[in-house]
PDB file of C-alpha atoms in Angstrom:
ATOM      1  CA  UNK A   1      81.983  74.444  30.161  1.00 51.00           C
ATOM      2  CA  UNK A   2      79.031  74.101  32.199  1.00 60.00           C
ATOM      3  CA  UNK A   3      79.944  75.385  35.795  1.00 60.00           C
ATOM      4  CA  UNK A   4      76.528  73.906  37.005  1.00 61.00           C
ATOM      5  CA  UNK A   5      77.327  70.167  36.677  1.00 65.00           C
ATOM      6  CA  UNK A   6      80.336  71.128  38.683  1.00 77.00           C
ATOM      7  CA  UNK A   7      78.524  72.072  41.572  1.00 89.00           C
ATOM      8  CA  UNK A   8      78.387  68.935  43.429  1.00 91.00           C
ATOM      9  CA  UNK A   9      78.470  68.569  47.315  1.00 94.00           C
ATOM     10  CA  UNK A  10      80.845  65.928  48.619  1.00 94.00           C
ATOM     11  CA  UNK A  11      79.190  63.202  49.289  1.00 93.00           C
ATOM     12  CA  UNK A  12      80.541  63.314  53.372  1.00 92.00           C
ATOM     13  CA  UNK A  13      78.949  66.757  53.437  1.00 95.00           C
ATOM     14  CA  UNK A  14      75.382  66.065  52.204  1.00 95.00           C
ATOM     15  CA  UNK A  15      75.222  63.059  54.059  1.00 94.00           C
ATOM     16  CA  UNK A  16      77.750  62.954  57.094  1.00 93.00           C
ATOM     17  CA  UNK A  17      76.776  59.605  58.436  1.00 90.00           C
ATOM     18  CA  UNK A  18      77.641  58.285  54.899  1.00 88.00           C
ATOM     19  CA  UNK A  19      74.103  55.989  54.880  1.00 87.00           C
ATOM     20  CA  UNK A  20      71.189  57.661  53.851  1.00 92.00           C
ATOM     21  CA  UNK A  21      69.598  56.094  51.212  1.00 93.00           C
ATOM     22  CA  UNK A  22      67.447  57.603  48.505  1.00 94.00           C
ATOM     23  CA  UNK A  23      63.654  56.355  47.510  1.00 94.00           C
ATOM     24  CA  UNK A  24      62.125  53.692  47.191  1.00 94.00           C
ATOM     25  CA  UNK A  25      63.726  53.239  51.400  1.00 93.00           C
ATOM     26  CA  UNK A  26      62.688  50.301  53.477  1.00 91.00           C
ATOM     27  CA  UNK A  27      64.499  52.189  56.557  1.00 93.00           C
ATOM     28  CA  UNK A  28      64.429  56.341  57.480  1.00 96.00           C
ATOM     29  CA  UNK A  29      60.934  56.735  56.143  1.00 97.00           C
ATOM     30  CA  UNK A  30      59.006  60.257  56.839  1.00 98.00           C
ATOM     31  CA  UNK A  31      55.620  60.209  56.856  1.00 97.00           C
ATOM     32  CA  UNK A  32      54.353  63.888  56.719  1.00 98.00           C
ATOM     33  CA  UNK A  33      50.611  65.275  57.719  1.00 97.00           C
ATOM     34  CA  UNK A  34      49.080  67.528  55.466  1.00 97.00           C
ATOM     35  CA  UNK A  35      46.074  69.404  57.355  1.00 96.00           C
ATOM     36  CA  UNK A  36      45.442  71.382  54.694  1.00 96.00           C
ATOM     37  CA  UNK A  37      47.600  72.665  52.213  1.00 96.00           C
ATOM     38  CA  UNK A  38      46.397  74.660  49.338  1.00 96.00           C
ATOM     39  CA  UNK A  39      47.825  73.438  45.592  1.00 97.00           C
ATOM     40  CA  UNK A  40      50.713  76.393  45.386  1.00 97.00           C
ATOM     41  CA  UNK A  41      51.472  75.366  48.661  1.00 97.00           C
ATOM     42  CA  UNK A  42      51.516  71.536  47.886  1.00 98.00           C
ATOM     43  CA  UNK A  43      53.287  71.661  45.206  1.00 98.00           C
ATOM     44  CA  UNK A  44      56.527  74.244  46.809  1.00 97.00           C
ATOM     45  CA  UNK A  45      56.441  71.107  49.185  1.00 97.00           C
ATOM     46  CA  UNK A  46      57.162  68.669  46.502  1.00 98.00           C
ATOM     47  CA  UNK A  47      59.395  70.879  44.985  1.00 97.00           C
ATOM     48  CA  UNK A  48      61.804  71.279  47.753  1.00 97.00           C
ATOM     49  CA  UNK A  49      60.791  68.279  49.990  1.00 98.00           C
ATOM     50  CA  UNK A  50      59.964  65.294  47.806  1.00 98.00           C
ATOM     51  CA  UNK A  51      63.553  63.081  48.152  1.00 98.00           C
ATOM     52  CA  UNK A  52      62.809  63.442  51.985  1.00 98.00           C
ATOM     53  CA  UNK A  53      59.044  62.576  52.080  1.00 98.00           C
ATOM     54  CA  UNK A  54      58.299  58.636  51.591  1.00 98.00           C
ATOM     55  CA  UNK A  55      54.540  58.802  52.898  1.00 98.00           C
ATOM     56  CA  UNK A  56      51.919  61.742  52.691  1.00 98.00           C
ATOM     57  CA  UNK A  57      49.015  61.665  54.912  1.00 98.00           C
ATOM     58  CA  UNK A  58      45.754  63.680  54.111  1.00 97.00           C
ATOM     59  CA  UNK A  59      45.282  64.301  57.903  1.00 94.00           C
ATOM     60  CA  UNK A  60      41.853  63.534  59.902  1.00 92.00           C
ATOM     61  CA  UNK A  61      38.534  63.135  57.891  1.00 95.00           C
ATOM     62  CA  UNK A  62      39.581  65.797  55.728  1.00 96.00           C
ATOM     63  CA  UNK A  63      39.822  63.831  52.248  1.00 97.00           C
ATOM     64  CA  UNK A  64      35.632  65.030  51.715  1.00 97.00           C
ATOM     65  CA  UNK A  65      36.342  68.245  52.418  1.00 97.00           C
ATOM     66  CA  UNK A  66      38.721  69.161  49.226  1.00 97.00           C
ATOM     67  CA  UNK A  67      37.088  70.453  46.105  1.00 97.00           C
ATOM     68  CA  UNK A  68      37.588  67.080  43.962  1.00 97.00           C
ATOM     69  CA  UNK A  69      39.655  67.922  41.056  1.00 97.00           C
ATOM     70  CA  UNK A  70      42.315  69.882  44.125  1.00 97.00           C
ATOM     71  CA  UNK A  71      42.470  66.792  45.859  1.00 98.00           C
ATOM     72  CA  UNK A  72      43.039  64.614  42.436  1.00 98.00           C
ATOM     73  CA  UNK A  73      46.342  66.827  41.552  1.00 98.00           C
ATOM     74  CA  UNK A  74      47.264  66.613  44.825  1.00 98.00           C
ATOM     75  CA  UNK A  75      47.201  62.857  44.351  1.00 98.00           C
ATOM     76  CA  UNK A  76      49.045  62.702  40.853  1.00 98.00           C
ATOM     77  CA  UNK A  77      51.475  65.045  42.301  1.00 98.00           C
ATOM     78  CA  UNK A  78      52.398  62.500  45.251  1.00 98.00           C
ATOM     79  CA  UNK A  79      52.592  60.032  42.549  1.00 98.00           C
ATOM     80  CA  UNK A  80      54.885  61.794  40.375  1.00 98.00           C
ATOM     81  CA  UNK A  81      57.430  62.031  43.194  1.00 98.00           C
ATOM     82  CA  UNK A  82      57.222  58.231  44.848  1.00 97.00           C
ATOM     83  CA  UNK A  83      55.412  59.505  47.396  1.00 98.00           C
ATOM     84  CA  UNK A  84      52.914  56.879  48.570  1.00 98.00           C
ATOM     85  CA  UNK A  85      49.673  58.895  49.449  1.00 98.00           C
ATOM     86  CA  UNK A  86      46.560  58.086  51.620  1.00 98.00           C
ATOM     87  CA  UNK A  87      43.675  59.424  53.740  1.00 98.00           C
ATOM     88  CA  UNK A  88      43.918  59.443  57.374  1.00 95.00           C
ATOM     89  CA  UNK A  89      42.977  56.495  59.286  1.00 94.00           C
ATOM     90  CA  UNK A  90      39.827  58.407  61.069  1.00 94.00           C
ATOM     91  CA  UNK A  91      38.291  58.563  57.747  1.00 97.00           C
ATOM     92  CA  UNK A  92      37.813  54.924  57.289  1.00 97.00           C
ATOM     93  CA  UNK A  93      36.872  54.466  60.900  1.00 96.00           C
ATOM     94  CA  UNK A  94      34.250  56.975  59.647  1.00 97.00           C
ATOM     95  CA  UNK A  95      33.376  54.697  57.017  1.00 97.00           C
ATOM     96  CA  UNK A  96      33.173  51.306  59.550  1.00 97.00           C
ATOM     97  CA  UNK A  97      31.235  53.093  62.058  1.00 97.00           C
ATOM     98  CA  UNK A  98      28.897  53.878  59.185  1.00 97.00           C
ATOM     99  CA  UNK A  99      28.510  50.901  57.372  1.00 97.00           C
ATOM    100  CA  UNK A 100      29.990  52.370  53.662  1.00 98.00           C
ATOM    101  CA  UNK A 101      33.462  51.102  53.575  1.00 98.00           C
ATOM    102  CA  UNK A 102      32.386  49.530  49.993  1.00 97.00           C
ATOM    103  CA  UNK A 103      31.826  53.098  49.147  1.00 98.00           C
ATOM    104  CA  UNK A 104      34.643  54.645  50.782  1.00 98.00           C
ATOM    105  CA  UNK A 105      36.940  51.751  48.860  1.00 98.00           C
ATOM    106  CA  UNK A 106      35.468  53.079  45.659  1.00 97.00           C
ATOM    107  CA  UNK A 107      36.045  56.670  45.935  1.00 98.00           C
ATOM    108  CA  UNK A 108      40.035  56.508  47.070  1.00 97.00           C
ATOM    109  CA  UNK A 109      40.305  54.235  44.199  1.00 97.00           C
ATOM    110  CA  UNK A 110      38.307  56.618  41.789  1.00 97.00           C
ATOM    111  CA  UNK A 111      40.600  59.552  42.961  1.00 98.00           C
ATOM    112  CA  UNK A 112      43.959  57.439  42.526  1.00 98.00           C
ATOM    113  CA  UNK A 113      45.126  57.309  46.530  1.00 98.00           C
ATOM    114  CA  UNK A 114      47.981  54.347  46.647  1.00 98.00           C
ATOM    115  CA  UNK A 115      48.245  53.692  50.261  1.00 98.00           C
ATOM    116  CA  UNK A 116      45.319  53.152  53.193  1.00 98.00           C
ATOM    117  CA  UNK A 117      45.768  53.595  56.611  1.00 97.00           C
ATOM    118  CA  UNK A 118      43.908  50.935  59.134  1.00 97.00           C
ATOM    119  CA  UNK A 119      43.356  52.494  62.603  1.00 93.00           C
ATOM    120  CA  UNK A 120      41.009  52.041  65.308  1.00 91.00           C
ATOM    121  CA  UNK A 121      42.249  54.892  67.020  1.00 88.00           C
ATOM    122  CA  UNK A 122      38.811  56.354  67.965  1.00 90.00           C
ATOM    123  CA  UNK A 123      36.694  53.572  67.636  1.00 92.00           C
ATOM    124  CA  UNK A 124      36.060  49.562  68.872  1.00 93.00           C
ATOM    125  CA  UNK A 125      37.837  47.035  65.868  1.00 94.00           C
ATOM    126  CA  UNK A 126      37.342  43.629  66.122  1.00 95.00           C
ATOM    127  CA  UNK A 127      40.411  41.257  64.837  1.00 95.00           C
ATOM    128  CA  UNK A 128      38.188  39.529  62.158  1.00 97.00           C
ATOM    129  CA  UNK A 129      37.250  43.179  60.622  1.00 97.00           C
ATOM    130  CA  UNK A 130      40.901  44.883  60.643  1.00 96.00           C
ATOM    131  CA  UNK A 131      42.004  41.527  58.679  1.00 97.00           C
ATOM    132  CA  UNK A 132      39.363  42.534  56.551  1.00 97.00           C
ATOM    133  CA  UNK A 133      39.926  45.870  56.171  1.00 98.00           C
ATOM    134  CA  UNK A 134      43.769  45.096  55.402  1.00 98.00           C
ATOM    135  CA  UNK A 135      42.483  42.325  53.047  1.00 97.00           C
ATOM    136  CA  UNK A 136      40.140  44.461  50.985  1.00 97.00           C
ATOM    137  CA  UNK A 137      43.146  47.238  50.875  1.00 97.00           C
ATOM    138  CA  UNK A 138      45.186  44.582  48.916  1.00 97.00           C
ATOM    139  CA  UNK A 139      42.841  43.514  46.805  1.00 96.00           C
ATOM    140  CA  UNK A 140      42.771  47.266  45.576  1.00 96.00           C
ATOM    141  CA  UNK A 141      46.421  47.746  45.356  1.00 97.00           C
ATOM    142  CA  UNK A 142      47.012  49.685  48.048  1.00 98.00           C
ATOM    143  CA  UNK A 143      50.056  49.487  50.243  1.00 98.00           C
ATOM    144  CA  UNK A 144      48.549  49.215  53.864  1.00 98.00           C
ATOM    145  CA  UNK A 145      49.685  51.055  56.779  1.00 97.00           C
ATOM    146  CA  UNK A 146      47.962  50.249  59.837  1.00 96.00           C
ATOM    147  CA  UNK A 147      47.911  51.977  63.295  1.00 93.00           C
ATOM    148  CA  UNK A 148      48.464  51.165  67.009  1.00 91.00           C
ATOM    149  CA  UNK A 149      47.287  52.868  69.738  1.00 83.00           C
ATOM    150  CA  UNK A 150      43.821  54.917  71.215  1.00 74.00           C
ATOM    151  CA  UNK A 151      43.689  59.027  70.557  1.00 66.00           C
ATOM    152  CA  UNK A 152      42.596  59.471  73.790  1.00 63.00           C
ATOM    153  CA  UNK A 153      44.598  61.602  76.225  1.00 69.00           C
ATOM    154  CA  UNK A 154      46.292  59.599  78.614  1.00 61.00           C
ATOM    155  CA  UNK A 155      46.412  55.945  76.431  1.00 72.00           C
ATOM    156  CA  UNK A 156      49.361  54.072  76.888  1.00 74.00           C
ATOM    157  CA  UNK A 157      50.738  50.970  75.150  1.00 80.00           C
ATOM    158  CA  UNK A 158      51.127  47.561  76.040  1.00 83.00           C
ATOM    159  CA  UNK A 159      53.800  45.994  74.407  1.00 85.00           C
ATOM    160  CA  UNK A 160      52.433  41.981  74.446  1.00 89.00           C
ATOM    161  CA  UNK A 161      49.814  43.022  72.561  1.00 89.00           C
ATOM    162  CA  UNK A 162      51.451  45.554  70.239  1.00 89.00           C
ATOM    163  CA  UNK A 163      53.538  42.554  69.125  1.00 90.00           C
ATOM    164  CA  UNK A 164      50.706  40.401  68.780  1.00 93.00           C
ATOM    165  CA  UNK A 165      49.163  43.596  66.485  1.00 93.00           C
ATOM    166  CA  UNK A 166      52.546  43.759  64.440  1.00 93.00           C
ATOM    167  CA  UNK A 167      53.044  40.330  63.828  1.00 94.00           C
ATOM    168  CA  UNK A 168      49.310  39.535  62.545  1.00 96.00           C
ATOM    169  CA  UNK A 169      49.073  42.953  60.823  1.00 96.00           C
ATOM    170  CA  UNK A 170      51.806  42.004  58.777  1.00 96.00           C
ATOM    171  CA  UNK A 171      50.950  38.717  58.278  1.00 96.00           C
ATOM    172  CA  UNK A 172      47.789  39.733  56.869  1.00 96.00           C
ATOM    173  CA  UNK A 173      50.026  42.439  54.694  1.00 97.00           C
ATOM    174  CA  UNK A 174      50.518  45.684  56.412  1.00 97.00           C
ATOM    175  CA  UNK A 175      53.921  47.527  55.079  1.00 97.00           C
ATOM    176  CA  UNK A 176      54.385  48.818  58.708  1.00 96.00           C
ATOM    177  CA  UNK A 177      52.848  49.380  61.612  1.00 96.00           C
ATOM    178  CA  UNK A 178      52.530  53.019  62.586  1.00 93.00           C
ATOM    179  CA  UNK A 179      52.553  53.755  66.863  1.00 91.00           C
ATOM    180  CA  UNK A 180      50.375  56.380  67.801  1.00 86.00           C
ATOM    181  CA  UNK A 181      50.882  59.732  69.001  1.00 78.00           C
ATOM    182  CA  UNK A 182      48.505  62.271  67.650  1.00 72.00           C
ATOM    183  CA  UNK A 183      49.337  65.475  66.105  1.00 67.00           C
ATOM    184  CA  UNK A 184      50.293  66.921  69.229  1.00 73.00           C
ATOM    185  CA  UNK A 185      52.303  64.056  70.636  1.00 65.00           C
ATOM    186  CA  UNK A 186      51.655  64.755  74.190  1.00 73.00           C
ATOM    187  CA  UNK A 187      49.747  62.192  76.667  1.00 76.00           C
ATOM    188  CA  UNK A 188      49.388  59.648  74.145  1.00 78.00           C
ATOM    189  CA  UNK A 189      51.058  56.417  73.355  1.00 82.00           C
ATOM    190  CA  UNK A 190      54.978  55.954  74.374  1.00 86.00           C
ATOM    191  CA  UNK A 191      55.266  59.811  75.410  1.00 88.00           C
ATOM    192  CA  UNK A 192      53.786  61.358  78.885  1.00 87.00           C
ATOM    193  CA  UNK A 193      51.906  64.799  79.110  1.00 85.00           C
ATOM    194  CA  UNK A 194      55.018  66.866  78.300  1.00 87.00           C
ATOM    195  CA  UNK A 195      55.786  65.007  75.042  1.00 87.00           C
ATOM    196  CA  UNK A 196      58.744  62.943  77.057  1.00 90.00           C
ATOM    197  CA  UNK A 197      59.330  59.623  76.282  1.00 90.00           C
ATOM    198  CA  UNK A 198      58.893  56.619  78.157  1.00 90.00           C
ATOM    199  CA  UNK A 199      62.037  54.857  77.735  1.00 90.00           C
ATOM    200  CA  UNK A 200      60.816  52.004  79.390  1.00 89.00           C
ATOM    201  CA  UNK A 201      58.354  51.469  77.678  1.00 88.00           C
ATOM    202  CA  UNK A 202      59.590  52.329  74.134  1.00 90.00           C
ATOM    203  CA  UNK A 203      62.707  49.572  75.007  1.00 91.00           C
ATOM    204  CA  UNK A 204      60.467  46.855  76.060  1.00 90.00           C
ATOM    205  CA  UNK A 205      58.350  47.164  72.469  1.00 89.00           C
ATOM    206  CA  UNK A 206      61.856  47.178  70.659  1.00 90.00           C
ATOM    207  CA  UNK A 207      62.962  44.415  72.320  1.00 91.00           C
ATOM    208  CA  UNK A 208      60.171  41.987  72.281  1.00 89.00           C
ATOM    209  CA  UNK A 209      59.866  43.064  68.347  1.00 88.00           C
ATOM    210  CA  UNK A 210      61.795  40.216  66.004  1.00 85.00           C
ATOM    211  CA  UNK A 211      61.627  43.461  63.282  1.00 88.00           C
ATOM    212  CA  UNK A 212      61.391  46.942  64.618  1.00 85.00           C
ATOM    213  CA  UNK A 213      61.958  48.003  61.439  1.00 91.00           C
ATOM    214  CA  UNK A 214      58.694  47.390  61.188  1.00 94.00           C
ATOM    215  CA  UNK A 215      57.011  49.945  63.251  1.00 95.00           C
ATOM    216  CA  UNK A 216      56.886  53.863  62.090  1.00 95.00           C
ATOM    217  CA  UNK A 217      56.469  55.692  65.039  1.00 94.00           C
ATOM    218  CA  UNK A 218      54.673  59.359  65.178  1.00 93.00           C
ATOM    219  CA  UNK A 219      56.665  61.898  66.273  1.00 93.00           C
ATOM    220  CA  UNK A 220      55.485  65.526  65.554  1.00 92.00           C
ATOM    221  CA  UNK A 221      57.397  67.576  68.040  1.00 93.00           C
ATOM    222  CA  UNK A 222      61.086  67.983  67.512  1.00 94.00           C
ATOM    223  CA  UNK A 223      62.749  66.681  70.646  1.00 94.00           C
ATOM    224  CA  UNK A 224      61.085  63.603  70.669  1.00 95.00           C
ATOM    225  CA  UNK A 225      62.343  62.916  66.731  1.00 95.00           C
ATOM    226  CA  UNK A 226      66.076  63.722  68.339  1.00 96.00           C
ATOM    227  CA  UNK A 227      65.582  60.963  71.040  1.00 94.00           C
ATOM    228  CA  UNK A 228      64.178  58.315  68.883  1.00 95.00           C
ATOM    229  CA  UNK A 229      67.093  58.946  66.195  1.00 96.00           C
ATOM    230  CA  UNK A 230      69.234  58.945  68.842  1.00 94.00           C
ATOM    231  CA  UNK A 231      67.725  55.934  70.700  1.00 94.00           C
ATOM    232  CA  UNK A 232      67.150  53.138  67.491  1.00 93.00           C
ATOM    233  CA  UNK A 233      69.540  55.328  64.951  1.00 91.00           C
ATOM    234  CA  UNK A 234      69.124  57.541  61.897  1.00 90.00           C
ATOM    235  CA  UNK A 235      67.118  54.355  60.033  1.00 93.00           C
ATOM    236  CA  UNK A 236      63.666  55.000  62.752  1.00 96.00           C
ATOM    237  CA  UNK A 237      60.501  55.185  60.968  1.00 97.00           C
ATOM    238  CA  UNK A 238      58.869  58.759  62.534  1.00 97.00           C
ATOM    239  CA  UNK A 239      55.515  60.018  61.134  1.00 95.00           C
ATOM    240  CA  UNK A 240      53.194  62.843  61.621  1.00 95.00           C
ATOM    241  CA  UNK A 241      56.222  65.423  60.887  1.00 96.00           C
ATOM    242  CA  UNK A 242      54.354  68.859  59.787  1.00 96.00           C
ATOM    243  CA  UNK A 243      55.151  70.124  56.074  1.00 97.00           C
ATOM    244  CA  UNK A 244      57.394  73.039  57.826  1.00 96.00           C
ATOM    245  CA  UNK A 245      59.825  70.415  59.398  1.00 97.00           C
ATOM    246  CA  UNK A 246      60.754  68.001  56.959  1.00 97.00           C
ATOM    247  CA  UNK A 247      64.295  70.046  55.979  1.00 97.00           C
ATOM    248  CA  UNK A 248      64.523  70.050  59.988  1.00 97.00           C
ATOM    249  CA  UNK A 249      64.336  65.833  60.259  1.00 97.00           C
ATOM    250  CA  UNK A 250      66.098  65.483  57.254  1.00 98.00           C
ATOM    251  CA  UNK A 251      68.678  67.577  58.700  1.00 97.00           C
ATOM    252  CA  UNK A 252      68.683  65.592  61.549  1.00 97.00           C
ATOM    253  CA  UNK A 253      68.518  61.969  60.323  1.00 96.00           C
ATOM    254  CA  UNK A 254      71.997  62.878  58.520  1.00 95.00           C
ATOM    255  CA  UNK A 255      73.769  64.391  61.495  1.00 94.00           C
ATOM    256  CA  UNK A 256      74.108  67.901  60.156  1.00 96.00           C
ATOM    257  CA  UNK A 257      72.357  69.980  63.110  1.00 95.00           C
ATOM    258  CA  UNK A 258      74.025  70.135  66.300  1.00 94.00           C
ATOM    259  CA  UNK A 259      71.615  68.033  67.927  1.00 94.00           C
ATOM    260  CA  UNK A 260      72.614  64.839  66.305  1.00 94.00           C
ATOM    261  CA  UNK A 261      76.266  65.620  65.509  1.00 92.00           C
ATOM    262  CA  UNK A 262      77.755  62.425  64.895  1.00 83.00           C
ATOM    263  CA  UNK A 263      74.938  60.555  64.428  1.00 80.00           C
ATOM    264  CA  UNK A 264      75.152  57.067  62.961  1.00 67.00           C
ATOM    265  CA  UNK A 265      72.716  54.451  60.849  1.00 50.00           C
ATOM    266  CA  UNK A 266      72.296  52.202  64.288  1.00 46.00           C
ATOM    267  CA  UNK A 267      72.639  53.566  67.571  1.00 44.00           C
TER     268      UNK A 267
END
C-alpha cells in the first residue's frame, strides 16, 4: 500500500474558513513583486508558492535589465503554473514618456509576458491615452491590470474619481484595478506615514464601488494585509506581497495564524 496517498490533511485543517478556492480565482488573488530574483531562486518560489501566487510582477523598470533568455524562463515558468506575468507599470510609463510604446508592445510580446500593467503612477496620463493603452493591451492578448494612485510620498485618494477610474477602466477591459501603495506602503495612497490605514477613507471607496471585487489593493507590510482581510474578508485582492511572505498571507487569508483566527470569506 502506498502510505503517501494516505497522507491527506483534512480539509478543515488546510483551509479553516472552509472557502479558499484554488486557481484560476476571481476573489483572494496575490499579486507578488519580484525585484530581482535569480532563476534557482525563481523557480524554489514556484515550487513551494505557485497555488498561492495568481499574479507575478517584474517590479520597476527592471524587465531591460535581465539577461534575455533569464527573463524568457522566468516567463514560461509563470506560465507553467497559471501565474499571469507582467512588467511593472513604470516601465510602460517609460515607454509613453518616450514615445516607443509600439516597441515596448513588441518586445513583451516577443518574450511571452501575458498580463500588462497601466499606471500613471509617476507620470501625467490623459483619459484618451490610458483607453489606448488598455485597448492596444487587448488587442495583444494580454489581461490588463491597471493602477490608481501617484508614487509620491504623501498622495492620497479621492474616492469620486477612483470610481470614475474603475468603472471606465473596466469598461474599456481592465481585469482589476490595482490601488496604490508602493513597495514600502507608507505615505502613499489609503495608508498614512506609519503604514496605518485610513479607514475612512478605505470605507468610503468600498462603499461608493458597485464591485469592490474589483480593486486589488497593494499591501506589502504585514499589518496592513491583517486589517484589510479583516476589514473586506479573506476574498481582498492585496498586491505587492514580497516573495518571502506569500506562505505568511496565505497563512493568513485561511485563518491559520493567530492574527486572523477565525477568519471568514466576508467580514
Amino acid at each position: 500500500m502506498d502510505v503517501t496517498s494516505q497522507l491527506e490533511w483534512h480539509p478543515l485543517l488546510r483551509d479553516p474558513t472552509g472557502r479558499r478556492t484554488v486557481k484560476p480565482r476571481t476573489r483572494g488573488q496575490t499579486m507578488v513583486i519580484d525585484k530581482g530574483l535569480g532563476l534557482h531562486a525563481f523557480e524554489d518560489l514556484l515550487q513551494t508558492s505557485a497555488p498561492y501566487i495568481d499574479l507575478l510582477k517584474i517590479g520597476f523598470g527592471t524587465t531591460p535589465l535581465y539577461p534575455t533568455g533569464l527573463l524568457k524562463r522566468k516567463i514560461e515558468l509563470a506560465r507553467q503554473h497559471q501565474i499571469a506575468i507582467m512588467p511593472g507599470g513604470t516601465f510602460l510609463e517609460v515607454a509613453v514618456s518616450r514615445h516607443t510604446v509600439p516597441e515596448y508592445f513588441d518586445m513583451i510580446g516577443l518574450l511571452g509576458f501575458t498580463a500588462i500593467e497601466v499606471s500613471d503612477g509617476t507620470i501625467e496620463m490623459e483619459r484618451t491615452v490610458r483607453n489606448e493603452l488598455i485597448r492596444l493591451s487587448r488587442e495583444a492578448g494580454l489581461t490588463v491590470y491597471t493602477e490608481y494612485g501617484k508614487k509620491l510620498w504623501g498622495s492620497t485618494i479621492d474616492a469620486e474619481e477612483l470610481v470614475e477610474t474603475v468603472l471606465l477602466d473596466v469598461q474599456h477591459g481592465a481585469a482589476l484595478v490595482t490601488i496604490e501603495a508602493r513597495e514600502s506602503g507608507a505615505g502613499v495612497g489609503i495608508f498614512d506615514a506609519n503604514g496605518e490605514c485610513r479607514d475612512e477613507e478605505l470605507l468610503d471607496i468600498v462603499g461608493k464601488l458597485p464591485e469592490p471585487d474589483l480593486l486589488l489593493w497593494e499591501a506589502p507590510q504585514k499589518q496592513q494585509q491583517v486589517h484589510l482581510l479583516k476589514t473586506l474578508g479573506s476574498g481582498v485582492n492585496l498586491g505587492n506581497i514580497s516573495p518571502n511572505d506569500i506562505f505568511s498571507l496565505e497563512s493568513l487569508r485561511r485563518g491559520l495564524r493567530s492574527d486572523t483566527f477565525g477568519l471568514e470569506l466576508s467580514p
